[in-house]
Amino acid sequence: MTRTDSVPTGLTLYDRTAETAAAAVIRAYSTSFSLASRLLGPRPRPHVRNVYALVRIADEIVDGPAREAGLDELAQAAVLDELEQETEAAVTRGFSANLVVHAFARTARECGIGTDLTAPFFASMRTDISTRTHDDDSHDAYVYGSAEVVGLMCLAIFENAGAERPGAPSPHLVAGARALGRAFQDVNFLRDLDHDSHELGRDYLAVDDHSRTRTDVLDRIDADLAAAADVIPFLPLDCRRAVTAAHDLFAALSDRLRNEPVDGRRVSVPASQKATLAARAWLGGAPRGARA
């Protein structure tokens, strides 16, 4: 069979296949993220999927599947170390035999994502293997590595995808990205409180030791969401709608966590409300709570 010029070959085909693999990971694991990512423009969309696919794979190493496959804590740590080493090597050389890592490395090289962001991320993932209860300091360190740096990776994509060379984002955008990452993570901690405690044996928030209440955590979440809302309008237009939709989805989750009874069920937003939030963002609505 003779290939035509329109059919990708060699590295182009491999790159495209890697991006397809990353997109498949996201579709399988997160309907909400998959919905929000469709609101991204074609410039940042594949890069954001590449980041989240690697994040998801690392998370699965420490959150159950590896253990179900028979790996003890030492083996989980070894697999995670291997993934981090392969990620760093792939970013340096521009190639990996692991399709998800290869996709991430392409994004990292184009958008300026380095070990200053990947190292804290893997450090937080490693914490999940051995740390069961967090205090304020360890919570903040964990959230920085597991969520804030992911927001900073996305910000690097928003600012640098398609540019001749990557540049540093402005400080107010950095602060907003970190605040949004913190809010997302703490919302998920509250949503998964029962599962984390009974299935994984973890306590990220210490809401049961009387040092803080759910209301304290929700007040912190809402403050972070408000800080992020003021920054989102300064993002590039082809990113703004998706981030607005994600922001407003988590604001809706925060409302439900505040108002619904605590009964062990995972709080979620109905599909109809998700669609309304996405449509509002698509039409250019400002993130909820943004000041004029």
Short mmCIF file of C-alpha atoms in Angstrom, two decimals:
data_model
loop_
_atom_site.label_atom_id
_atom_site.label_comp_id
_atom_site.label_asym_id
_atom_site.label_seq_id
_atom_site.Cartn_x
_atom_site.Cartn_y
_atom_site.Cartn_z
CA MET A 1 0.00 0.00 0.00
CA THR A 2 1.42 3.40 -0.98
CA ARG A 3 1.04 6.27 1.49
CA THR A 4 -0.16 9.62 0.20
CA ASP A 5 1.23 12.95 1.36
CA SER A 6 -1.87 13.55 3.48
CA VAL A 7 -1.23 10.52 5.70
CA PRO A 8 1.08 11.24 8.65
CA THR A 9 4.18 9.11 9.01
CA GLY A 10 7.15 8.76 11.34
CA LEU A 11 7.29 11.14 14.28
CA THR A 12 4.22 13.07 13.14
CA LEU A 13 2.13 9.90 13.33
CA TYR A 14 3.67 8.98 16.69
CA ASP A 15 2.95 12.46 18.09
CA ARG A 16 -0.64 12.28 16.90
CA THR A 17 -1.09 8.81 18.36
CA ALA A 18 0.31 9.98 21.70
CA GLU A 19 -2.18 12.86 21.83
CA THR A 20 -5.01 10.46 20.98
CA ALA A 21 -3.92 8.21 23.85
CA ALA A 22 -3.91 11.16 26.27
CA ALA A 23 -7.38 12.22 25.14
CA ALA A 24 -8.65 8.66 25.65
CA VAL A 25 -7.40 8.68 29.25
CA ILE A 26 -9.30 11.87 29.98
CA ARG A 27 -12.51 10.67 28.36
CA ALA A 28 -12.39 7.48 30.43
CA TYR A 29 -11.72 9.13 33.79
CA SER A 30 -13.46 12.50 33.89
CA THR A 31 -16.70 13.50 32.21
CA SER A 32 -16.58 16.97 33.80
CA PHE A 33 -13.06 17.66 32.64
CA SER A 34 -13.82 16.25 29.20
CA LEU A 35 -16.76 18.66 28.94
CA ALA A 36 -14.70 21.67 30.01
CA SER A 37 -11.79 20.79 27.73
CA ARG A 38 -14.09 20.87 24.70
CA LEU A 39 -14.56 24.58 25.39
CA LEU A 40 -10.83 25.15 24.90
CA GLY A 41 -9.65 26.39 21.54
CA PRO A 42 -7.65 24.06 19.28
CA ARG A 43 -4.39 25.76 20.28
CA PRO A 44 -4.39 24.82 24.00
CA ARG A 45 -6.79 21.86 24.01
CA PRO A 46 -4.43 18.95 23.20
CA HIS A 47 -1.75 20.31 25.53
CA VAL A 48 -4.12 20.51 28.50
CA ARG A 49 -5.26 16.96 27.81
CA ASN A 50 -1.63 15.84 27.69
CA VAL A 51 -0.98 17.30 31.15
CA TYR A 52 -4.09 15.84 32.73
CA ALA A 53 -3.45 12.40 31.26
CA LEU A 54 -0.05 12.19 32.94
CA VAL A 55 -1.52 13.53 36.18
CA ARG A 56 -4.24 10.89 36.09
CA ILE A 57 -1.82 8.02 35.43
CA ALA A 58 0.36 9.09 38.38
CA ASP A 59 -2.71 9.42 40.59
CA GLU A 60 -3.86 5.92 39.70
CA ILE A 61 -0.51 4.47 40.76
CA VAL A 62 -1.13 5.61 44.34
CA ASP A 63 -4.94 5.52 44.54
CA GLY A 64 -5.88 1.89 44.10
CA PRO A 65 -5.30 0.17 40.75
CA ALA A 66 -1.65 -0.57 41.46
CA ARG A 67 -2.56 -2.00 44.85
CA GLU A 68 -5.35 -4.04 43.29
CA ALA A 69 -2.75 -5.44 40.87
CA GLY A 70 -0.77 -6.70 43.87
CA LEU A 71 1.81 -3.93 44.35
CA ASP A 72 2.76 -3.10 47.92
CA GLU A 73 3.83 0.39 48.99
CA LEU A 74 7.47 -0.14 48.02
CA ALA A 75 6.47 -1.36 44.57
CA GLN A 76 4.06 1.54 44.09
CA ALA A 77 6.84 3.97 45.02
CA ALA A 78 9.19 2.28 42.55
CA VAL A 79 6.65 2.53 39.72
CA LEU A 80 6.02 6.19 40.54
CA ASP A 81 9.77 6.87 40.60
CA GLU A 82 10.10 5.22 37.20
CA LEU A 83 7.32 7.38 35.80
CA GLU A 84 8.95 10.55 37.10
CA GLN A 85 12.35 9.54 35.72
CA GLU A 86 10.87 8.69 32.33
CA THR A 87 9.00 12.00 32.29
CA GLU A 88 12.15 14.01 33.01
CA ALA A 89 14.13 12.05 30.42
CA ALA A 90 11.41 12.46 27.79
CA VAL A 91 11.24 16.23 28.32
CA THR A 92 15.01 16.37 27.82
CA ARG A 93 15.24 14.16 24.74
CA GLY A 94 11.82 14.73 23.17
CA PHE A 95 10.70 11.09 22.98
CA SER A 96 9.25 8.34 25.15
CA ALA A 97 8.09 4.79 24.48
CA ASN A 98 5.23 5.58 26.91
CA LEU A 99 2.61 7.37 24.77
CA VAL A 100 1.15 9.44 27.63
CA VAL A 101 4.62 10.52 28.76
CA HIS A 102 5.56 11.33 25.16
CA ALA A 103 2.46 13.52 24.80
CA PHE A 104 3.27 15.34 28.05
CA ALA A 105 6.90 15.84 27.05
CA ARG A 106 5.88 17.49 23.77
CA THR A 107 3.70 19.91 25.72
CA ALA A 108 6.37 20.57 28.35
CA ARG A 109 9.00 21.37 25.74
CA GLU A 110 6.74 23.72 23.79
CA CYS A 111 5.20 25.50 26.75
CA GLY A 112 8.11 25.72 29.20
CA ILE A 113 7.05 23.20 31.85
CA GLY A 114 10.10 22.04 33.79
CA THR A 115 11.08 20.13 36.89
CA ASP A 116 10.18 23.16 39.02
CA LEU A 117 6.59 22.01 38.44
CA THR A 118 6.89 18.28 37.81
CA ALA A 119 9.08 17.55 40.86
CA PRO A 120 6.56 18.99 43.40
CA PHE A 121 3.78 17.10 41.65
CA PHE A 122 5.51 13.74 41.94
CA ALA A 123 6.51 14.56 45.53
CA SER A 124 2.84 14.99 46.45
CA MET A 125 1.92 11.77 44.70
CA ARG A 126 4.65 10.01 46.66
CA THR A 127 3.17 11.41 49.88
CA ASP A 128 -0.06 9.53 49.19
CA ILE A 129 1.75 6.21 49.53
CA SER A 130 2.91 6.75 53.10
CA THR A 131 1.13 9.72 54.73
CA ARG A 132 -2.28 9.05 56.22
CA THR A 133 -3.09 12.24 58.16
CA HIS A 134 -2.18 15.80 57.23
CA ASP A 135 -1.71 18.88 59.39
CA ASP A 136 -1.88 22.43 58.04
CA ASP A 137 1.70 22.45 56.76
CA SER A 138 1.56 19.06 55.07
CA HIS A 139 -1.87 19.86 53.60
CA ASP A 140 -0.55 23.05 52.05
CA ALA A 141 2.54 21.31 50.67
CA TYR A 142 0.44 18.47 49.29
CA VAL A 143 -2.07 20.80 47.65
CA TYR A 144 0.70 22.87 46.09
CA GLY A 145 2.23 19.80 44.46
CA SER A 146 -0.96 17.97 43.56
CA ALA A 147 -3.09 20.88 42.36
CA GLU A 148 -1.48 24.32 42.28
CA VAL A 149 1.38 23.22 40.03
CA VAL A 150 -1.15 21.59 37.68
CA GLY A 151 -2.85 24.97 37.44
CA LEU A 152 0.55 26.51 36.71
CA MET A 153 1.18 23.92 33.98
CA CYS A 154 -2.14 24.86 32.39
CA LEU A 155 -1.28 28.54 32.68
CA ALA A 156 2.02 27.89 30.90
CA ILE A 157 0.00 26.25 28.11
CA PHE A 158 -2.47 29.13 27.92
CA GLU A 159 0.36 31.63 27.62
CA ASN A 160 2.86 29.71 25.49
CA ALA A 161 1.20 27.12 23.25
CA GLY A 162 2.13 27.98 19.69
CA ALA A 163 4.63 30.69 20.67
CA GLU A 164 8.15 30.81 19.26
CA ARG A 165 9.60 30.48 22.73
CA PRO A 166 7.94 30.11 26.14
CA GLY A 167 7.77 33.08 28.50
CA ALA A 168 6.91 33.56 32.16
CA PRO A 169 3.27 34.45 32.96
CA SER A 170 2.50 37.56 34.98
CA PRO A 171 2.37 37.31 38.79
CA HIS A 172 -1.37 38.01 39.02
CA LEU A 173 -2.10 35.15 36.61
CA VAL A 174 0.17 32.88 38.64
CA ALA A 175 -1.70 33.79 41.84
CA GLY A 176 -5.05 33.11 40.16
CA ALA A 177 -3.95 29.75 38.79
CA ARG A 178 -2.72 28.65 42.20
CA ALA A 179 -5.93 29.80 43.91
CA LEU A 180 -8.09 27.90 41.42
CA GLY A 181 -5.99 24.76 41.85
CA ARG A 182 -6.33 24.98 45.64
CA ALA A 183 -10.10 25.41 45.40
CA PHE A 184 -10.47 22.45 43.06
CA GLN A 185 -8.43 20.20 45.33
CA ASP A 186 -10.19 21.16 48.55
CA VAL A 187 -13.60 20.68 46.92
CA ASN A 188 -12.54 17.20 45.89
CA PHE A 189 -11.23 16.49 49.38
CA LEU A 190 -14.65 17.35 50.82
CA ARG A 191 -16.50 15.38 48.12
CA ASP A 192 -14.31 12.33 48.77
CA LEU A 193 -14.07 12.63 52.55
CA ASP A 194 -15.88 9.37 53.23
CA HIS A 195 -14.04 7.42 50.49
CA ASP A 196 -10.61 8.79 51.47
CA SER A 197 -11.20 7.93 55.11
CA HIS A 198 -12.73 4.47 54.80
CA GLU A 199 -11.22 3.16 51.56
CA LEU A 200 -7.78 4.79 51.47
CA GLY A 201 -7.25 5.57 55.15
CA ARG A 202 -6.37 9.22 54.47
CA ASP A 203 -7.35 12.48 56.12
CA TYR A 204 -6.34 15.55 54.13
CA LEU A 205 -8.44 18.17 55.95
CA ALA A 206 -8.51 17.14 59.64
CA VAL A 207 -12.13 18.22 59.91
CA ASP A 208 -12.84 15.57 62.54
CA ASP A 209 -10.22 16.61 65.09
CA HIS A 210 -11.99 19.88 65.96
CA SER A 211 -9.16 22.04 64.59
CA ARG A 212 -11.45 23.13 61.71
CA THR A 213 -14.98 22.57 60.45
CA ARG A 214 -16.44 21.92 57.01
CA THR A 215 -17.59 25.53 57.04
CA ASP A 216 -13.99 26.68 57.59
CA VAL A 217 -12.86 24.65 54.58
CA LEU A 218 -15.74 25.90 52.43
CA ASP A 219 -15.01 29.50 53.39
CA ARG A 220 -11.41 28.98 52.26
CA ILE A 221 -12.61 27.39 49.01
CA ASP A 222 -14.96 30.27 48.26
CA ALA A 223 -12.21 32.82 48.94
CA ASP A 224 -9.93 31.01 46.49
CA LEU A 225 -12.70 30.81 43.89
CA ALA A 226 -13.33 34.54 44.26
CA ALA A 227 -9.62 35.31 43.82
CA ALA A 228 -9.48 33.13 40.70
CA ALA A 229 -12.67 34.68 39.27
CA ASP A 230 -11.02 38.10 39.19
CA VAL A 231 -8.09 36.76 37.13
CA ILE A 232 -9.86 34.50 34.61
CA PRO A 233 -11.01 37.44 32.40
CA PHE A 234 -7.34 38.20 31.73
CA LEU A 235 -6.66 34.78 30.20
CA PRO A 236 -6.48 34.38 26.40
CA LEU A 237 -9.93 34.13 24.85
CA ASP A 238 -9.41 30.56 23.58
CA CYS A 239 -8.87 29.43 27.20
CA ARG A 240 -11.20 31.72 29.10
CA ARG A 241 -14.48 29.91 28.38
CA ALA A 242 -13.23 26.52 29.54
CA VAL A 243 -11.69 27.88 32.73
CA THR A 244 -14.88 29.84 33.46
CA ALA A 245 -16.95 26.67 33.04
CA ALA A 246 -14.65 24.70 35.33
CA HIS A 247 -14.61 27.51 37.91
CA ASP A 248 -18.40 27.78 37.96
CA LEU A 249 -18.82 24.00 38.16
CA PHE A 250 -16.69 23.91 41.31
CA ALA A 251 -18.50 26.95 42.71
CA ALA A 252 -21.73 24.99 42.25
CA LEU A 253 -20.15 21.99 43.99
CA SER A 254 -19.10 24.24 46.86
CA ASP A 255 -22.70 25.43 47.21
CA ARG A 256 -23.96 21.87 47.31
CA LEU A 257 -21.35 20.83 49.85
CA ARG A 258 -22.43 23.72 52.05
CA ASN A 259 -26.17 23.12 51.74
CA GLU A 260 -26.69 19.37 51.35
CA PRO A 261 -26.69 16.97 54.33
CA VAL A 262 -23.50 15.04 55.05
CA ASP A 263 -24.49 11.43 54.44
CA GLY A 264 -21.43 9.84 52.84
CA ARG A 265 -22.66 10.21 49.27
CA ARG A 266 -20.39 11.99 46.79
CA VAL A 267 -21.88 15.38 45.97
CA SER A 268 -22.25 16.08 42.26
CA VAL A 269 -23.81 18.64 39.93
CA PRO A 270 -26.68 17.39 37.74
CA ALA A 271 -25.91 17.03 34.04
CA SER A 272 -28.51 19.68 33.16
CA GLN A 273 -26.80 22.24 35.40
CA LYS A 274 -23.39 21.33 33.97
CA ALA A 275 -24.76 21.97 30.49
CA THR A 276 -26.18 25.32 31.58
CA LEU A 277 -22.85 26.37 33.09
CA ALA A 278 -21.00 25.32 29.94
CA ALA A 279 -23.44 27.21 27.71
CA ARG A 280 -23.15 30.33 29.85
CA ALA A 281 -19.35 30.18 29.65
CA TRP A 282 -19.45 29.57 25.90
CA LEU A 283 -21.60 32.68 25.46
CA GLY A 284 -18.95 34.75 27.22
CA GLY A 285 -20.37 35.01 30.71
CA ALA A 286 -17.91 36.13 33.38
CA PRO A 287 -16.95 33.59 36.05
CA ARG A 288 -19.30 33.63 39.01
CA GLY A 289 -18.26 36.23 41.55
CA ALA A 290 -15.88 38.14 39.26
CA ARG A 291 -15.72 41.82 40.05
CA ALA A 292 -16.28 44.23 37.17
#
